[in-house]
Amino acid sequence: NAGVTQTPKFQVLKTGQSMTLQCAQDMNHEYMSWYRQDPGMGLRLIHYSVGAGITDQGEVPNGYNVSRSTTEDFPLRLLSAAPSQTSVYFCASSLQGGETQYFGPGTRLLVL
Amino acid sequence: TQLLEQSPQFLSIQEGENLTVYCNSSSVFSSLQWYRQEPGEGPVLLVTVVTGGEVKKLKRLTFQFGDARKDSSLHITAAQPGDTGLYLCAGAKNQGGKLIFGQGTELSVKP
């Protein structure tokens, strides 16, 4: 099992550009989530999904969109990147919400 | 507003010392998890506590869930340089609910 995979590992964007951060898991987990990690802020929940076709907002959803067309994939879209979105992004999955989260290796994003 | 407050945020100690990290909230959680994160990697689960007053031990690490299920602590005995990392607590307010993380405690253990 590959676990949770994320691509790309690093990305530099210019303000206003759009991009999609990819996340996939092969553990047949129903629950998937996206977090951003900034110094001194811990992990903040952006969006989450309790199953295919169902998504909901977390603590900091503005500027991000998600979709969950399959159990395996949970992409995160930045529609118009802003410098405030410079961060490290982690995707995680679990059997159900509130249970052990399995994290991907992260995507480091720099928005200039 | 941080639902889970961790303290201290930074801790630098010598090898062999003991330390305690606290995770506090005004809210009740159905379960609380502790994760450890190393630089450049995602967090990895250390333990989950679900019962008020529960104590779990993982080698030199002792985890406790408060009686009212609003707080938790992580105690490390005789810290070693390999314990260096970011320690994160995370709580779920209800079973199946989303997980909320604290700000993290950055621990540095010097040889």
Short mmCIF file of C-alpha atoms in Angstrom, two decimals:
data_model
loop_
_atom_site.label_atom_id
_atom_site.label_comp_id
_atom_site.label_asym_id
_atom_site.label_seq_id
_atom_site.Cartn_x
_atom_site.Cartn_y
_atom_site.Cartn_z
CA ASN A 1 0.00 0.00 0.00
CA ALA A 2 1.26 3.46 -0.89
CA GLY A 3 -0.91 5.04 1.84
CA VAL A 4 -1.64 8.71 1.18
CA THR A 5 0.17 10.31 -1.74
CA GLN A 6 0.34 13.99 -2.59
CA THR A 7 1.58 15.80 -5.69
CA PRO A 8 3.40 18.01 -6.30
CA LYS A 9 5.91 18.16 -3.42
CA PHE A 10 6.84 21.76 -4.15
CA GLN A 11 5.17 24.50 -6.16
CA VAL A 12 5.80 28.18 -6.81
CA LEU A 13 2.90 30.26 -8.08
CA LYS A 14 2.38 33.85 -9.01
CA THR A 15 -0.48 35.78 -7.46
CA GLY A 16 -3.68 35.12 -9.37
CA GLN A 17 -2.64 31.76 -10.82
CA SER A 18 -4.72 28.67 -10.22
CA MET A 19 -3.61 25.16 -9.46
CA THR A 20 -4.77 21.81 -8.12
CA LEU A 21 -3.06 19.89 -5.34
CA GLN A 22 -3.59 16.20 -5.82
CA CYS A 23 -4.27 13.69 -3.04
CA ALA A 24 -4.93 9.98 -3.34
CA GLN A 25 -5.23 7.11 -0.86
CA ASP A 26 -5.38 3.36 -1.43
CA MET A 27 -6.69 2.29 1.98
CA ASN A 28 -10.38 2.52 1.07
CA HIS A 29 -10.87 5.23 3.69
CA GLU A 30 -14.17 7.08 3.66
CA TYR A 31 -12.96 10.23 5.40
CA MET A 32 -10.45 12.57 3.77
CA SER A 33 -9.33 16.05 4.72
CA TRP A 34 -7.05 18.90 3.76
CA TYR A 35 -5.05 20.93 6.28
CA ARG A 36 -2.67 23.81 5.99
CA GLN A 37 0.24 24.20 8.37
CA ASP A 38 1.74 27.57 9.21
CA PRO A 39 4.36 28.33 11.90
CA GLY A 40 2.79 28.53 15.36
CA MET A 41 -0.68 27.66 14.02
CA GLY A 42 -0.63 23.88 14.09
CA LEU A 43 -2.82 22.25 11.45
CA ARG A 44 -5.93 24.09 10.33
CA LEU A 45 -8.71 22.22 8.57
CA ILE A 46 -9.56 23.58 5.12
CA HIS A 47 -12.14 21.12 3.76
CA TYR A 48 -13.12 17.57 4.50
CA SER A 49 -15.18 14.75 3.02
CA VAL A 50 -17.01 11.91 4.75
CA GLY A 51 -17.40 9.95 1.53
CA ALA A 52 -17.58 10.14 -2.25
CA GLY A 53 -19.83 12.97 -3.39
CA ILE A 54 -19.89 14.68 0.03
CA THR A 55 -17.68 17.60 1.05
CA ASP A 56 -17.86 20.23 3.78
CA GLN A 57 -15.96 23.28 4.95
CA GLY A 58 -13.44 23.34 7.76
CA GLU A 59 -11.99 26.27 9.70
CA VAL A 60 -10.31 28.10 6.80
CA PRO A 61 -12.14 27.26 3.52
CA ASN A 62 -11.98 30.65 1.75
CA GLY A 63 -10.02 30.58 -1.51
CA TYR A 64 -10.12 26.79 -1.80
CA ASN A 65 -12.45 24.33 -3.53
CA VAL A 66 -12.63 20.56 -3.27
CA SER A 67 -14.51 17.70 -4.87
CA ARG A 68 -14.75 13.99 -4.11
CA SER A 69 -15.83 12.07 -7.20
CA THR A 70 -14.19 8.83 -6.04
CA THR A 71 -13.29 7.30 -2.68
CA GLU A 72 -9.60 7.40 -3.57
CA ASP A 73 -9.08 10.99 -4.72
CA PHE A 74 -9.60 14.34 -3.00
CA PRO A 75 -8.06 17.23 -4.98
CA LEU A 76 -7.74 20.74 -3.55
CA ARG A 77 -8.09 23.66 -5.96
CA LEU A 78 -6.75 27.16 -5.50
CA LEU A 79 -8.79 29.33 -7.83
CA SER A 80 -6.72 32.52 -7.66
CA ALA A 81 -3.61 32.15 -5.54
CA ALA A 82 -2.73 34.82 -2.98
CA PRO A 83 0.49 35.28 -0.94
CA SER A 84 -1.55 34.44 2.19
CA GLN A 85 -1.91 30.92 0.80
CA THR A 86 1.82 30.30 1.07
CA SER A 87 1.92 27.29 3.37
CA VAL A 88 2.49 23.57 3.67
CA TYR A 89 -0.58 21.58 2.73
CA PHE A 90 -1.32 18.14 4.13
CA CYS A 91 -3.91 15.68 2.95
CA ALA A 92 -5.08 13.00 5.39
CA SER A 93 -7.45 10.06 5.37
CA SER A 94 -9.10 7.85 7.97
CA LEU A 95 -11.69 5.10 8.12
CA GLN A 96 -14.16 7.53 9.66
CA GLY A 97 -14.04 11.06 10.96
CA GLY A 98 -12.42 11.45 14.37
CA GLU A 99 -10.31 8.34 13.96
CA THR A 100 -6.59 7.96 13.31
CA GLN A 101 -5.56 10.28 10.51
CA TYR A 102 -2.98 9.02 8.00
CA PHE A 103 -1.14 11.94 6.49
CA GLY A 104 0.54 12.41 3.15
CA PRO A 105 4.06 13.88 2.91
CA GLY A 106 2.79 17.39 2.24
CA THR A 107 2.98 19.99 -0.55
CA ARG A 108 5.04 23.13 0.03
CA LEU A 109 3.43 26.06 -1.79
CA LEU A 110 4.97 29.48 -2.28
CA VAL A 111 2.83 32.24 -3.77
CA LEU A 112 4.75 35.27 -4.97
CA THR B 1 -9.88 31.28 18.14
CA GLN B 2 -7.94 28.14 18.99
CA LEU B 3 -10.25 25.42 20.30
CA LEU B 4 -7.29 23.42 21.62
CA GLU B 5 -4.54 25.33 23.38
CA GLN B 6 -1.18 23.66 23.70
CA SER B 7 1.55 24.74 26.08
CA PRO B 8 4.34 25.38 25.97
CA GLN B 9 4.75 26.25 22.29
CA PHE B 10 8.51 25.75 22.44
CA LEU B 11 10.61 23.61 24.75
CA SER B 12 14.37 23.17 24.69
CA ILE B 13 15.82 20.75 27.22
CA GLN B 14 18.88 18.62 27.89
CA GLU B 15 18.96 14.88 27.36
CA GLY B 16 17.75 13.04 30.45
CA GLU B 17 15.31 15.71 31.63
CA ASN B 18 11.59 15.14 32.08
CA LEU B 19 8.92 17.30 30.47
CA THR B 20 5.17 17.70 30.23
CA VAL B 21 3.15 19.15 27.36
CA TYR B 22 -0.42 20.29 27.98
CA CYS B 23 -3.45 20.39 25.70
CA ASN B 24 -6.39 22.36 27.10
CA SER B 25 -9.88 23.29 25.95
CA SER B 26 -13.15 24.60 27.31
CA SER B 27 -14.94 22.03 25.14
CA VAL B 28 -15.58 18.36 25.78
CA PHE B 29 -14.08 15.91 23.31
CA SER B 30 -15.17 12.35 22.58
CA SER B 31 -11.55 11.44 21.94
CA LEU B 32 -8.17 13.07 21.85
CA GLN B 33 -5.16 12.09 19.80
CA TRP B 34 -1.47 12.91 20.04
CA TYR B 35 0.71 13.09 16.94
CA ARG B 36 4.43 13.58 16.40
CA GLN B 37 5.77 15.30 13.31
CA GLU B 38 9.35 15.36 12.06
CA PRO B 39 10.63 18.05 9.68
CA GLY B 40 9.49 17.56 6.09
CA GLU B 41 7.02 14.82 6.95
CA GLY B 42 3.37 14.47 7.87
CA PRO B 43 2.25 13.88 11.46
CA VAL B 44 2.14 10.31 12.75
CA LEU B 45 -0.25 9.11 15.44
CA LEU B 46 1.24 8.28 18.85
CA VAL B 47 -1.88 7.48 20.84
CA THR B 48 -5.64 7.98 21.14
CA VAL B 49 -7.40 8.44 24.48
CA VAL B 50 -11.17 8.11 24.71
CA THR B 51 -12.15 7.66 28.37
CA GLY B 52 -12.04 10.43 30.98
CA GLY B 53 -9.12 9.84 33.35
CA GLU B 54 -7.52 7.36 30.98
CA VAL B 55 -3.74 6.94 31.15
CA LYS B 56 -1.75 5.32 28.36
CA LYS B 57 1.96 4.58 28.29
CA LEU B 58 4.17 4.25 25.25
CA LYS B 59 7.68 3.41 26.49
CA ARG B 60 8.90 6.69 28.09
CA LEU B 61 5.79 8.62 27.03
CA THR B 62 2.73 8.84 29.30
CA PHE B 63 -0.53 10.27 28.02
CA GLN B 64 -3.45 11.29 30.21
CA PHE B 65 -7.00 12.34 29.34
CA GLY B 66 -8.65 14.66 31.85
CA ASP B 67 -11.58 13.39 33.89
CA ALA B 68 -13.93 15.86 32.18
CA ARG B 69 -12.46 15.04 28.73
CA LYS B 70 -11.52 18.69 28.16
CA ASP B 71 -7.76 18.40 28.50
CA SER B 72 -4.84 16.06 28.06
CA SER B 73 -1.16 15.89 28.87
CA LEU B 74 1.91 14.20 27.46
CA HIS B 75 4.76 13.45 29.84
CA ILE B 76 8.16 12.32 28.58
CA THR B 77 10.57 10.74 31.05
CA ALA B 78 14.33 10.97 30.49
CA ALA B 79 14.04 12.73 27.12
CA GLN B 80 16.40 11.70 24.34
CA PRO B 81 17.52 13.60 21.21
CA GLY B 82 15.35 11.22 19.17
CA ASP B 83 12.29 12.72 20.90
CA THR B 84 12.92 16.02 19.10
CA GLY B 85 9.99 17.04 16.94
CA LEU B 86 6.63 18.78 16.82
CA TYR B 87 3.97 17.30 19.11
CA LEU B 88 0.36 17.95 18.20
CA CYS B 89 -2.83 17.18 20.05
CA ALA B 90 -6.09 16.80 18.15
CA GLY B 91 -9.64 16.34 19.34
CA ALA B 92 -12.91 15.12 17.92
CA LYS B 93 -16.03 16.58 19.53
CA ASN B 94 -18.15 13.63 18.49
CA GLN B 95 -17.59 10.19 17.04
CA GLY B 96 -17.22 10.48 13.29
CA GLY B 97 -16.67 14.23 13.52
CA LYS B 98 -13.88 16.36 12.15
CA LEU B 99 -10.57 16.55 13.97
CA ILE B 100 -9.34 19.90 15.33
CA PHE B 101 -5.63 20.36 16.06
CA GLY B 102 -3.78 22.40 18.65
CA GLN B 103 -0.95 24.77 17.67
CA GLY B 104 1.72 22.22 18.48
CA THR B 105 4.69 22.06 20.84
CA GLU B 106 8.15 22.23 19.28
CA LEU B 107 10.47 20.07 21.39
CA SER B 108 14.24 20.15 21.09
CA VAL B 109 16.30 17.72 23.16
CA LYS B 110 20.00 18.51 23.18
CA PRO B 111 22.61 15.80 23.81
#
